[in-house]
Short mmCIF file of N, CA and C in Angstrom, two decimals:
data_model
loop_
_atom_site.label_atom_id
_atom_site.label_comp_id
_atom_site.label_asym_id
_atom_site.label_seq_id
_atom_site.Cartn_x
_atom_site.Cartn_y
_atom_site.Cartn_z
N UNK O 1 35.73 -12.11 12.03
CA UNK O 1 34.90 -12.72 10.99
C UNK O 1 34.50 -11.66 9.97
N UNK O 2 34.40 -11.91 8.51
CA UNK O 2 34.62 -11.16 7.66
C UNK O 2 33.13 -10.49 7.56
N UNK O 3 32.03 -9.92 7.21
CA UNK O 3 31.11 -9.41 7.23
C UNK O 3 30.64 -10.03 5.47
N UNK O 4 29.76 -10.97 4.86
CA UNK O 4 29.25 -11.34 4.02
C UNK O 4 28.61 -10.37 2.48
N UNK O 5 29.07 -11.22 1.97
CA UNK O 5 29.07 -9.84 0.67
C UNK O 5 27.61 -8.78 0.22
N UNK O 6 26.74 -10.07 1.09
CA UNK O 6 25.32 -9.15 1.09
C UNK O 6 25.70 -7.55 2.11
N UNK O 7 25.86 -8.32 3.46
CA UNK O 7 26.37 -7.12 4.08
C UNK O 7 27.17 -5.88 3.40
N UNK O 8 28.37 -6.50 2.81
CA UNK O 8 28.86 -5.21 2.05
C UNK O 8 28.29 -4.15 1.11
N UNK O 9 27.16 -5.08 0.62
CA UNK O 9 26.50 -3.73 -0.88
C UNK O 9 25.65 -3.10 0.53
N UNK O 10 25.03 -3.63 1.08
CA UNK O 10 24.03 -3.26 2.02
C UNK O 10 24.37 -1.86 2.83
N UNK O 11 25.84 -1.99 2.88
CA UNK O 11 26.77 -0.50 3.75
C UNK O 11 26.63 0.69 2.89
N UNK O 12 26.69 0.15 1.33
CA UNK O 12 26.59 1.43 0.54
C UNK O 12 25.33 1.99 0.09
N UNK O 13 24.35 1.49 0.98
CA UNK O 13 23.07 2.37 1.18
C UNK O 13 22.13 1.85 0.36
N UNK O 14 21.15 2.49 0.70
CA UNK O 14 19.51 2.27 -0.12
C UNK O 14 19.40 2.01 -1.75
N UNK O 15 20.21 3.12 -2.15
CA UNK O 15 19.95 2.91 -3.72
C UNK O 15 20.84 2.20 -4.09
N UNK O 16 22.02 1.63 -3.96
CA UNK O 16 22.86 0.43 -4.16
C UNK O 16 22.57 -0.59 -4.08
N UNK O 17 21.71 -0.99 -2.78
CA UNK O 17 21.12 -2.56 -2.64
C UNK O 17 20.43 -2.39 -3.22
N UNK O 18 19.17 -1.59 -3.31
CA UNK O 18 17.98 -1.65 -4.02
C UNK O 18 18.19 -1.68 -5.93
N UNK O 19 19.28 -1.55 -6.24
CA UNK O 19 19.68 -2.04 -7.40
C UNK O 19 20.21 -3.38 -7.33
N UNK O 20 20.77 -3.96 -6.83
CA UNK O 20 20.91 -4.81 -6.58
C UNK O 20 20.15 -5.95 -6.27
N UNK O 21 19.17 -5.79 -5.71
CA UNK O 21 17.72 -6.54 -5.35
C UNK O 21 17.72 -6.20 -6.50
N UNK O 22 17.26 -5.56 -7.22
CA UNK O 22 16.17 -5.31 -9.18
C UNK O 22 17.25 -6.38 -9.90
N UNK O 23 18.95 -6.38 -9.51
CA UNK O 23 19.30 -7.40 -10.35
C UNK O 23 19.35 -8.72 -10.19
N UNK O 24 18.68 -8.84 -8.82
CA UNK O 24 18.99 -10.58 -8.18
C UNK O 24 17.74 -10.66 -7.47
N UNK O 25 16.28 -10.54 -8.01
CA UNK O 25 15.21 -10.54 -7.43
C UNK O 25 15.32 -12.06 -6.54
N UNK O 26 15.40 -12.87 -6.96
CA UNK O 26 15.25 -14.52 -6.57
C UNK O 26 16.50 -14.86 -5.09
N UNK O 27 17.35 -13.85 -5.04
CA UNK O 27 17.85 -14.27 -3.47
C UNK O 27 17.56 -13.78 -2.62
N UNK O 28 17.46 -14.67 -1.52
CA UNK O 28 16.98 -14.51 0.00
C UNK O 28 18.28 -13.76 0.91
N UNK O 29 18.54 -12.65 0.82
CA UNK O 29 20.04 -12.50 1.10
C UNK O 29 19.95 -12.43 2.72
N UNK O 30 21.19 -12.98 3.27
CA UNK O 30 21.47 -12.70 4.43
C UNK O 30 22.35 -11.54 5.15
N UNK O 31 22.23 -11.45 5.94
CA UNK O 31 22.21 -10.38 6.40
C UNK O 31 22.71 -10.14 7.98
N UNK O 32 22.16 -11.79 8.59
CA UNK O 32 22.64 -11.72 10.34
C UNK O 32 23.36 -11.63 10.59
N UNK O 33 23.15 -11.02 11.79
CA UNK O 33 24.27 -10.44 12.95
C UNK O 33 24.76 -9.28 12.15
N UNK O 34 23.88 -8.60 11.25
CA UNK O 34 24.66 -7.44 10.73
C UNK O 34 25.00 -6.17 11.46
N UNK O 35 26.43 -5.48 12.00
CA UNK O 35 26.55 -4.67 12.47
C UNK O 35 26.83 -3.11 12.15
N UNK O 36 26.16 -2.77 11.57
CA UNK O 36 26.07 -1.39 10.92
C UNK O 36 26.42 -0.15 11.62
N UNK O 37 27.08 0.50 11.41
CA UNK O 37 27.31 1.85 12.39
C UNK O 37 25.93 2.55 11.89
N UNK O 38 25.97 3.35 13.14
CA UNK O 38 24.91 4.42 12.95
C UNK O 38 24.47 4.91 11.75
N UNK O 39 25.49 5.81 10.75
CA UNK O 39 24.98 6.14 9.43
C UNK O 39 24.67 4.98 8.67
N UNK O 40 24.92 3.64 8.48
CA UNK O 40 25.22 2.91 7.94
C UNK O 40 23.66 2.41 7.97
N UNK O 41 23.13 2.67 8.72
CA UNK O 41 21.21 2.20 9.48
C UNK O 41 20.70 2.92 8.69
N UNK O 42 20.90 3.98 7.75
CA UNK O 42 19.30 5.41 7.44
C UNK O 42 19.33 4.81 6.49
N UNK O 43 18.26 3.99 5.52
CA UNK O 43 17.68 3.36 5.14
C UNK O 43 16.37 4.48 4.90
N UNK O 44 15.96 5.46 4.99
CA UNK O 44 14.66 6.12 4.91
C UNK O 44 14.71 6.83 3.37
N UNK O 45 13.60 7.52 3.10
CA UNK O 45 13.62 8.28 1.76
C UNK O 45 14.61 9.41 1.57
N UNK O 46 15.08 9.75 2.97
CA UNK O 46 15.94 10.96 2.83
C UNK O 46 17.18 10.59 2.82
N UNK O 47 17.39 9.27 2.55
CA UNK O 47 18.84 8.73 2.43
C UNK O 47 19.16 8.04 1.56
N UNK O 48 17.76 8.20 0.28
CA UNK O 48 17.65 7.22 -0.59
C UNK O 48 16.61 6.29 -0.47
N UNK O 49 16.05 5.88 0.24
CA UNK O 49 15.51 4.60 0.47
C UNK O 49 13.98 5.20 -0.32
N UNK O 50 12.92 3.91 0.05
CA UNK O 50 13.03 3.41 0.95
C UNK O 50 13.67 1.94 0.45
N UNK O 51 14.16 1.33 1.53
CA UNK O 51 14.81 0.34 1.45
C UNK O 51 14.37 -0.93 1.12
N UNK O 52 14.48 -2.37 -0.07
CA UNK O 52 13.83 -3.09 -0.56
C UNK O 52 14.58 -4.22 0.63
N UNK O 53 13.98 -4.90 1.67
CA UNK O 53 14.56 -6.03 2.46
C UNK O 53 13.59 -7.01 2.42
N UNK O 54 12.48 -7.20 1.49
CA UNK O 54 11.86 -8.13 1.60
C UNK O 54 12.19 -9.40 1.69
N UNK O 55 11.86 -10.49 2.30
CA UNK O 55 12.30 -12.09 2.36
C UNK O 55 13.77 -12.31 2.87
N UNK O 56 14.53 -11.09 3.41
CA UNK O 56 16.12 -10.89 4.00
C UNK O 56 16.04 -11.71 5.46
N UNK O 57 17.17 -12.21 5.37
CA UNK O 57 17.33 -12.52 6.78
C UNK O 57 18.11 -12.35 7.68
N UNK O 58 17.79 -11.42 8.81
CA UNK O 58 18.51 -10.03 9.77
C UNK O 58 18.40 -10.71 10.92
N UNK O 59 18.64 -12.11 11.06
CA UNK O 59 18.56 -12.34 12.49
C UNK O 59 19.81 -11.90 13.11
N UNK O 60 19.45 -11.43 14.20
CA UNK O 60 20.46 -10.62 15.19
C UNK O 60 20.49 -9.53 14.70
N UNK O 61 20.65 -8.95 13.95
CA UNK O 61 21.08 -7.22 13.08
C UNK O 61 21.06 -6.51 14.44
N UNK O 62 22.30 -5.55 14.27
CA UNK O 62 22.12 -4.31 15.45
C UNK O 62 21.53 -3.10 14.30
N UNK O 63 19.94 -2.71 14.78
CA UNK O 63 19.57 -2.00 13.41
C UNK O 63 18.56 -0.90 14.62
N UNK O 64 19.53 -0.59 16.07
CA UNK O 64 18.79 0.92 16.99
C UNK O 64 19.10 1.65 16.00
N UNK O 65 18.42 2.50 16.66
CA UNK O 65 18.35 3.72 15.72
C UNK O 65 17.82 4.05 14.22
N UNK O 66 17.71 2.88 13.90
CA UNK O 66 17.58 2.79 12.42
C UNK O 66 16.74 3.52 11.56
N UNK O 67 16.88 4.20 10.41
CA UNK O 67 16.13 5.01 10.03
C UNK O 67 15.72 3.43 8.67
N UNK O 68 14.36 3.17 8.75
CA UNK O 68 13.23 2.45 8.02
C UNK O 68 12.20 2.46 7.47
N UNK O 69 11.56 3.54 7.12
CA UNK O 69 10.60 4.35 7.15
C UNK O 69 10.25 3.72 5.92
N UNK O 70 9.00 3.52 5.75
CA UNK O 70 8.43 3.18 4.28
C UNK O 70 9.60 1.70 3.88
N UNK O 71 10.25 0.59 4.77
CA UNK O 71 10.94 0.04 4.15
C UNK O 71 9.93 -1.17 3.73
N UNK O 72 10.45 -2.07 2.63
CA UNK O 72 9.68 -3.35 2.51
C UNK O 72 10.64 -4.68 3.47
N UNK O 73 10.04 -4.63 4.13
CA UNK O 73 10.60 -5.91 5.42
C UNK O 73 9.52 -7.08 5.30
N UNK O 74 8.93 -7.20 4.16
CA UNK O 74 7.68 -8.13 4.23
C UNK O 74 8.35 -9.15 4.31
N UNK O 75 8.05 -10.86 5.60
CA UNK O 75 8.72 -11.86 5.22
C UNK O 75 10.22 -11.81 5.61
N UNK O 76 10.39 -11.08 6.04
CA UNK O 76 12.04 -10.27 6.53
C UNK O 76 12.21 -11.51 7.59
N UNK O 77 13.62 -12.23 8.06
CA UNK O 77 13.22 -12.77 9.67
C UNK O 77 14.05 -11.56 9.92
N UNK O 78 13.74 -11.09 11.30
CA UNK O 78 14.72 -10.36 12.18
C UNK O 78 14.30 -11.06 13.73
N UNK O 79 14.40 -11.69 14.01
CA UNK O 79 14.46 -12.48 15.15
C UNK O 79 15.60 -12.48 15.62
N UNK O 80 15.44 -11.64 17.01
CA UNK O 80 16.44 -11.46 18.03
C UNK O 80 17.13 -10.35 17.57
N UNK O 81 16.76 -9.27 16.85
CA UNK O 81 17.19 -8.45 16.06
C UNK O 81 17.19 -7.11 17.14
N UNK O 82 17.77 -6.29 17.01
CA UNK O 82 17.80 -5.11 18.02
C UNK O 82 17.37 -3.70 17.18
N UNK O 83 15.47 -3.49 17.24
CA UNK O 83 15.59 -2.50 16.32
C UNK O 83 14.83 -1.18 17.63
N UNK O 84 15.65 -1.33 18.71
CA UNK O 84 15.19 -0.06 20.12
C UNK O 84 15.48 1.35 19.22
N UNK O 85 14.77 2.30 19.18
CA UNK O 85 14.55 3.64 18.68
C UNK O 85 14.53 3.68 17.09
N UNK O 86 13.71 2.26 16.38
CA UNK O 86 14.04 2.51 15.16
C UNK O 86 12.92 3.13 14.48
N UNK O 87 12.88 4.02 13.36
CA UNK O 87 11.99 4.53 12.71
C UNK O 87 11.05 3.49 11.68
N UNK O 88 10.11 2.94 12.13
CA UNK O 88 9.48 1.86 11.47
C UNK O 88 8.37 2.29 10.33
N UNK O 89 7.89 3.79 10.50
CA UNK O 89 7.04 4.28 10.08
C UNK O 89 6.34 3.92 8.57
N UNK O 90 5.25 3.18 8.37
CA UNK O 90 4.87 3.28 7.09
C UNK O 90 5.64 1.85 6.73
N UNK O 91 6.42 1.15 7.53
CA UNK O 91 7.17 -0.05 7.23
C UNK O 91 6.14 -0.83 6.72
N UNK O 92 6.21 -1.99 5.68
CA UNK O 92 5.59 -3.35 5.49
C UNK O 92 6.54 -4.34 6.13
N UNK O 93 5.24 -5.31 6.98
CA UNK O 93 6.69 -5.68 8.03
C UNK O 93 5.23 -7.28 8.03
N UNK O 94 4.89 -7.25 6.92
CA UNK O 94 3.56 -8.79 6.64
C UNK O 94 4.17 -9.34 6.96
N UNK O 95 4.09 -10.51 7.75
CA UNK O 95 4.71 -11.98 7.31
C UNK O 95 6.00 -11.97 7.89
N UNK O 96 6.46 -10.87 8.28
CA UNK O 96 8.08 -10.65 9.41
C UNK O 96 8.23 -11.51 10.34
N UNK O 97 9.15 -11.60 10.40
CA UNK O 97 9.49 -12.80 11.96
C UNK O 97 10.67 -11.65 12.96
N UNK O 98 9.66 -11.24 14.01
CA UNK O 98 9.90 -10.32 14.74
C UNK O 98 10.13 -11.04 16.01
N UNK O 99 9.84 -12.50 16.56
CA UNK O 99 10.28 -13.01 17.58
C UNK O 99 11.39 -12.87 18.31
N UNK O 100 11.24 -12.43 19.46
CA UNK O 100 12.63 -11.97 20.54
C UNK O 100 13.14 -10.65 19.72
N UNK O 101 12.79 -10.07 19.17
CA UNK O 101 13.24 -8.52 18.89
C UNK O 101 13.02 -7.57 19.94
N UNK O 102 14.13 -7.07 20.07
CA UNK O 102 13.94 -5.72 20.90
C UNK O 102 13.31 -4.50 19.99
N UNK O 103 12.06 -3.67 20.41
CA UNK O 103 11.20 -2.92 19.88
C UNK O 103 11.02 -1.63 20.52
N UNK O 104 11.32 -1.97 21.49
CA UNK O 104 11.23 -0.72 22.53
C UNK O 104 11.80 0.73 21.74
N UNK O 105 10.84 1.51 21.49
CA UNK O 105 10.69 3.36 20.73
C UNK O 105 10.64 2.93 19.97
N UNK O 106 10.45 1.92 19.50
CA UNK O 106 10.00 1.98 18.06
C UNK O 106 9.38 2.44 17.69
N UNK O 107 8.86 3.35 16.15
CA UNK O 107 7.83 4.16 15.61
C UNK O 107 7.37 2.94 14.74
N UNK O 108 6.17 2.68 15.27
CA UNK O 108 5.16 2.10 14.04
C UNK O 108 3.92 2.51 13.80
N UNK O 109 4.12 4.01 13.01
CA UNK O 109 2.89 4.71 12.69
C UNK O 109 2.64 4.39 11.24
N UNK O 110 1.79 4.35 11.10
CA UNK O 110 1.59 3.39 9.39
C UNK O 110 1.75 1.90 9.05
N UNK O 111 2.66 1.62 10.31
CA UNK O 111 3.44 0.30 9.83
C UNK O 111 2.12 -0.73 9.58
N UNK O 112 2.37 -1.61 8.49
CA UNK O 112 1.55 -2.82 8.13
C UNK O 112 2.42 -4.11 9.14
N UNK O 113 1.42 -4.98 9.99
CA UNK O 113 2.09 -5.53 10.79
C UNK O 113 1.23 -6.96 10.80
N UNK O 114 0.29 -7.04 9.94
CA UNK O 114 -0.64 -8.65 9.42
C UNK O 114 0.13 -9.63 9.50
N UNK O 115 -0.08 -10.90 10.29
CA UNK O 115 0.78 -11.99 10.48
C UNK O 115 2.41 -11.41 11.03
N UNK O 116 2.58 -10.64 11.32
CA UNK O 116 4.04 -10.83 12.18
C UNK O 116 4.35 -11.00 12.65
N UNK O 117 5.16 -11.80 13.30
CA UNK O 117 5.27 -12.68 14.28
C UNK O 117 6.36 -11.88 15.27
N UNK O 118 5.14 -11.67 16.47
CA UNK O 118 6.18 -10.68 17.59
C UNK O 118 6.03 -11.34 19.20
N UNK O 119 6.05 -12.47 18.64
CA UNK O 119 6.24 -13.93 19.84
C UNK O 119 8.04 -13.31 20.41
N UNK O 120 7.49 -12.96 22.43
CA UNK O 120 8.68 -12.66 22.93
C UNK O 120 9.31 -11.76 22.98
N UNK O 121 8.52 -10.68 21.55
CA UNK O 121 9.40 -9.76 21.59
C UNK O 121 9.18 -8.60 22.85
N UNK O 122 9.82 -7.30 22.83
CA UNK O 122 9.65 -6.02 23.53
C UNK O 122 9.37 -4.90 22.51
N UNK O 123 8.20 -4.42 23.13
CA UNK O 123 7.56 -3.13 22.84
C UNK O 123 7.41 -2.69 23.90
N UNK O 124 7.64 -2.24 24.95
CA UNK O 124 8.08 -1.41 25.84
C UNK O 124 8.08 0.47 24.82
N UNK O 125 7.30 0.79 25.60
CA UNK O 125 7.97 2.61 25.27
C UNK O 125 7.30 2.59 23.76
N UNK O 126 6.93 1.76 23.08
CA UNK O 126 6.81 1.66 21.63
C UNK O 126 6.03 3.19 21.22
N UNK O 127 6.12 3.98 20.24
CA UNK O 127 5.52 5.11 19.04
C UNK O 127 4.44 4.54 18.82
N UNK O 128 3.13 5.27 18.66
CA UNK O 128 2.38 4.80 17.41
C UNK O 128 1.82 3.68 16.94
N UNK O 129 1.79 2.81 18.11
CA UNK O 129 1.25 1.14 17.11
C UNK O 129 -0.01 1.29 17.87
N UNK O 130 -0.83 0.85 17.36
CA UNK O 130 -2.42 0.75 17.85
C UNK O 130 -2.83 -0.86 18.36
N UNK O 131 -3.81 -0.87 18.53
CA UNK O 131 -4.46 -2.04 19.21
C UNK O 131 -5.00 -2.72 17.92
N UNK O 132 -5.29 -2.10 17.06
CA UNK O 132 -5.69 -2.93 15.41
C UNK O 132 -4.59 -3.46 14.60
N UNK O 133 -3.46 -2.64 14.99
CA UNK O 133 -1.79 -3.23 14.50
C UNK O 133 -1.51 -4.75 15.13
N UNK O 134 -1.35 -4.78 16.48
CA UNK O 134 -1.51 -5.75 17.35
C UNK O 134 -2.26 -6.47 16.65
N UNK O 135 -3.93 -6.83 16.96
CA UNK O 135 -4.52 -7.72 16.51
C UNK O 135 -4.15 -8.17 15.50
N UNK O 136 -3.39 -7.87 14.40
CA UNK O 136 -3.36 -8.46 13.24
C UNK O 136 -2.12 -9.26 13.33
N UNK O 137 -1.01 -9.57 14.43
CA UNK O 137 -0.10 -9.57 14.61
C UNK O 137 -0.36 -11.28 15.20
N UNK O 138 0.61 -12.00 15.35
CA UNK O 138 1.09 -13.26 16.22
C UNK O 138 1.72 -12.31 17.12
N UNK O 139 1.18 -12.82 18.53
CA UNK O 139 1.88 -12.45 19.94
C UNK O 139 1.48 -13.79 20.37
N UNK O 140 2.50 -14.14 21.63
CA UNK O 140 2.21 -15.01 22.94
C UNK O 140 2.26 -14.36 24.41
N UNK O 141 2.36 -15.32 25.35
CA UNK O 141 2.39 -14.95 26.64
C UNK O 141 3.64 -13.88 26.93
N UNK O 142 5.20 -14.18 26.11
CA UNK O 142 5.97 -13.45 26.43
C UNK O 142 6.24 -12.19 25.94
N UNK O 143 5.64 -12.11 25.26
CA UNK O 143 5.55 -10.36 24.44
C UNK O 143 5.43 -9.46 25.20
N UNK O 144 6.20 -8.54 25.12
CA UNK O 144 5.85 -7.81 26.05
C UNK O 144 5.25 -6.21 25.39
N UNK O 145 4.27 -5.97 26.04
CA UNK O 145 3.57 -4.68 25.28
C UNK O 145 3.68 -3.46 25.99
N UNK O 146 3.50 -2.38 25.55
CA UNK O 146 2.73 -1.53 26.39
C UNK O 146 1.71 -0.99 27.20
N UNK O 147 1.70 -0.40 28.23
CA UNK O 147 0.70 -0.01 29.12
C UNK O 147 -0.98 -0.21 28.30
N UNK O 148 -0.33 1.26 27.69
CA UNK O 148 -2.15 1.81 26.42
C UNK O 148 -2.48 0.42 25.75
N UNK O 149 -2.05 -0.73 25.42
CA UNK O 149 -2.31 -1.53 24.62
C UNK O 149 -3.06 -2.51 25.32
N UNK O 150 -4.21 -3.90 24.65
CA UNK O 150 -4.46 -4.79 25.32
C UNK O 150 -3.18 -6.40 24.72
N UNK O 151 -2.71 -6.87 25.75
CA UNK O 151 -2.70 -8.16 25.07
C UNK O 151 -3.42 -9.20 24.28
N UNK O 152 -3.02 -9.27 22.68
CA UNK O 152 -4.39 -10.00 22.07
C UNK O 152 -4.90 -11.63 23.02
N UNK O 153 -4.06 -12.09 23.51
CA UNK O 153 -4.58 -13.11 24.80
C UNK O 153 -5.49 -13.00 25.85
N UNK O 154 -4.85 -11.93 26.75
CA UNK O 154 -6.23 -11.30 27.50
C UNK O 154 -7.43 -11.14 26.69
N UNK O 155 -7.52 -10.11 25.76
CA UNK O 155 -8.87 -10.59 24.93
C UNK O 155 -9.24 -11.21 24.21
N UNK O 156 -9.07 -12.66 23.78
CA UNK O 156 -9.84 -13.80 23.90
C UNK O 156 -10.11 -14.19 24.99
N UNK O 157 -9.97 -14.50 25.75
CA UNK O 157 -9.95 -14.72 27.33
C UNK O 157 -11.50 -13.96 27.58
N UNK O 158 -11.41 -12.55 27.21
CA UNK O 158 -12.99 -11.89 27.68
C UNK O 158 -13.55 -11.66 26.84
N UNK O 159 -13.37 -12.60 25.31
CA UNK O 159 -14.34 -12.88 24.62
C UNK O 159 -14.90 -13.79 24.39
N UNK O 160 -13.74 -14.74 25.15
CA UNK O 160 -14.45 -16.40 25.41
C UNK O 160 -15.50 -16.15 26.45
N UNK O 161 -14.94 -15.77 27.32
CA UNK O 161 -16.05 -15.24 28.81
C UNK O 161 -17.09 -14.58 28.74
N UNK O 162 -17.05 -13.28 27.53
CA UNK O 162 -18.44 -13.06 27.57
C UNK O 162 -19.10 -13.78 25.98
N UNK O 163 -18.55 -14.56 25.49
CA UNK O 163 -19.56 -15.43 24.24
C UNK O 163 -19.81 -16.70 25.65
N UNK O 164 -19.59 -17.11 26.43
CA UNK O 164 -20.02 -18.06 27.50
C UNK O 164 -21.04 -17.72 28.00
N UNK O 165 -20.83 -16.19 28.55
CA UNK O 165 -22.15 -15.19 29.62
C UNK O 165 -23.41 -15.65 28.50
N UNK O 166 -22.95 -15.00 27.15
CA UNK O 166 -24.15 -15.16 26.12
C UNK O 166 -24.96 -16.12 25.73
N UNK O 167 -24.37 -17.31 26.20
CA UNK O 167 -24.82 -18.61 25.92
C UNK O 167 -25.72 -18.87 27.15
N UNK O 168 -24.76 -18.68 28.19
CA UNK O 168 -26.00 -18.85 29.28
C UNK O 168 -27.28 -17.90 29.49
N UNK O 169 -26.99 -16.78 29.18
CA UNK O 169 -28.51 -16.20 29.18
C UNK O 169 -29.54 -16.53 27.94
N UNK O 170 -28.95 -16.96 26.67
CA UNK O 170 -29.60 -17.40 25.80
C UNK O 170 -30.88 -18.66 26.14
N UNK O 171 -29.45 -19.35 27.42
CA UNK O 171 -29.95 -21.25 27.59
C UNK O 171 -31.39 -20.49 28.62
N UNK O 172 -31.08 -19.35 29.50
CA UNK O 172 -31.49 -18.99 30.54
C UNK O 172 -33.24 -18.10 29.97
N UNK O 173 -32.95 -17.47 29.15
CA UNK O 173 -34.38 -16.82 28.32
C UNK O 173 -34.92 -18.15 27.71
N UNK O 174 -34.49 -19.15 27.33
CA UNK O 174 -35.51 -20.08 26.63
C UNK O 174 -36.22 -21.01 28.01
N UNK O 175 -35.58 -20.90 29.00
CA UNK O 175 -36.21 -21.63 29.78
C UNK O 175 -36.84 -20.88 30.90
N UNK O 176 -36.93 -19.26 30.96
CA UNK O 176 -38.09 -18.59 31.66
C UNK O 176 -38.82 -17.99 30.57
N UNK O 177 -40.16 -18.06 30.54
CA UNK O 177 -40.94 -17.33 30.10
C UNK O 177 -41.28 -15.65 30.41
N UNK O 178 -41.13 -15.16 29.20
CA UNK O 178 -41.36 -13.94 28.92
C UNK O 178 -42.59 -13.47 29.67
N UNK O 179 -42.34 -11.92 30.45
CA UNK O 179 -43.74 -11.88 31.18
C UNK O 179 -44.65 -10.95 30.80
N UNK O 180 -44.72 -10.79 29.34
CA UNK O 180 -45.76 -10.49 28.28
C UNK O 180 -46.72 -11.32 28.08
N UNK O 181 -45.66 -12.74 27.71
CA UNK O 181 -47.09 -13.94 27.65
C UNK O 181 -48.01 -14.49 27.84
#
């Protein structure tokens, strides 16, 4: 199967597509199942980039290794996408559809990660993502995180539990009297 003509500018690197995006702002280009060799992934400033993929759609992409650093992935889908040891750093990744992505080493130090949807995915081993990255994120039950991290589920869970505790001692002080009185 022939590899799609988005795919092709996409091989000749950062500053090629990214001209390309400046001349065709209005398409959603596709991109899935894109299989890139190794060099074919550095996408970072030192290869040109950073790379413009906003509103692209990379479902499946084999994009390990990938050098991404500072890319715009805002709105990106990559669902089911394989980005294990990729350099995410400083990524905008708003509004991404990260569902069933493999994540595992990923670097997401800087990364903006508000509304992304990382329903299912793996972060295993993950760089750099914090517990405030997370929160801002869509996760479910199958996500899988790391150790250092909390699941944002578990805590609702013990913030439902203790805004409950709070209620009952609230209900519980109005109906013993204070023993000042």
């Amino acid at each position: 199967m022939a590899d799609s003509p988005h795919i092709e500018i996409l091989r000749r690197g950062p500053r090629a597509w990214n001209a390309w995006r400046e001349d065709n702002p209005s398409q959603n280009p596709n991109l899935d199942n894109a299989a890139l060799s190794l060099g074919e992934r550095q996408f970072g400033p030192i290869n040109g980039g950073p790379i413009n993929l906003r509103s692209a759609s990379l479902r499946g992409a084999l994009l390990r290794f990938a050098s991404l650093s500072r890319a715009n992935l805002e709105a990106a889908d990559l669902s089911e996408a394989d980005l294990a040891h990729a350099r995410l750093d400083g990524a905008n990744l708003r509004g991404a559809n990260l569902s069933c992505t493999i994540l595992d080493y990923a670097d997401f130090s800087g990364a903006l990660l508000s509304n992304a949807n990382l329903t299912g995915a793996s972060l295993l081993h993950v760089l750099n993502l914090t517990q405030s990255q997370i929160n801002l994120s869509i996760c479910d039950a199958n996500t899988i995180f790391p150790a250092h991290l909390v699941h944002p589920i578990a805590m609702l869970k013990v913030v439902r539990k203790t805004n409950a505790g709070w209620r009952n001692r609230s209900q519980i002080s109005v109906l013993v009297p204070n023993s000042r009185d």
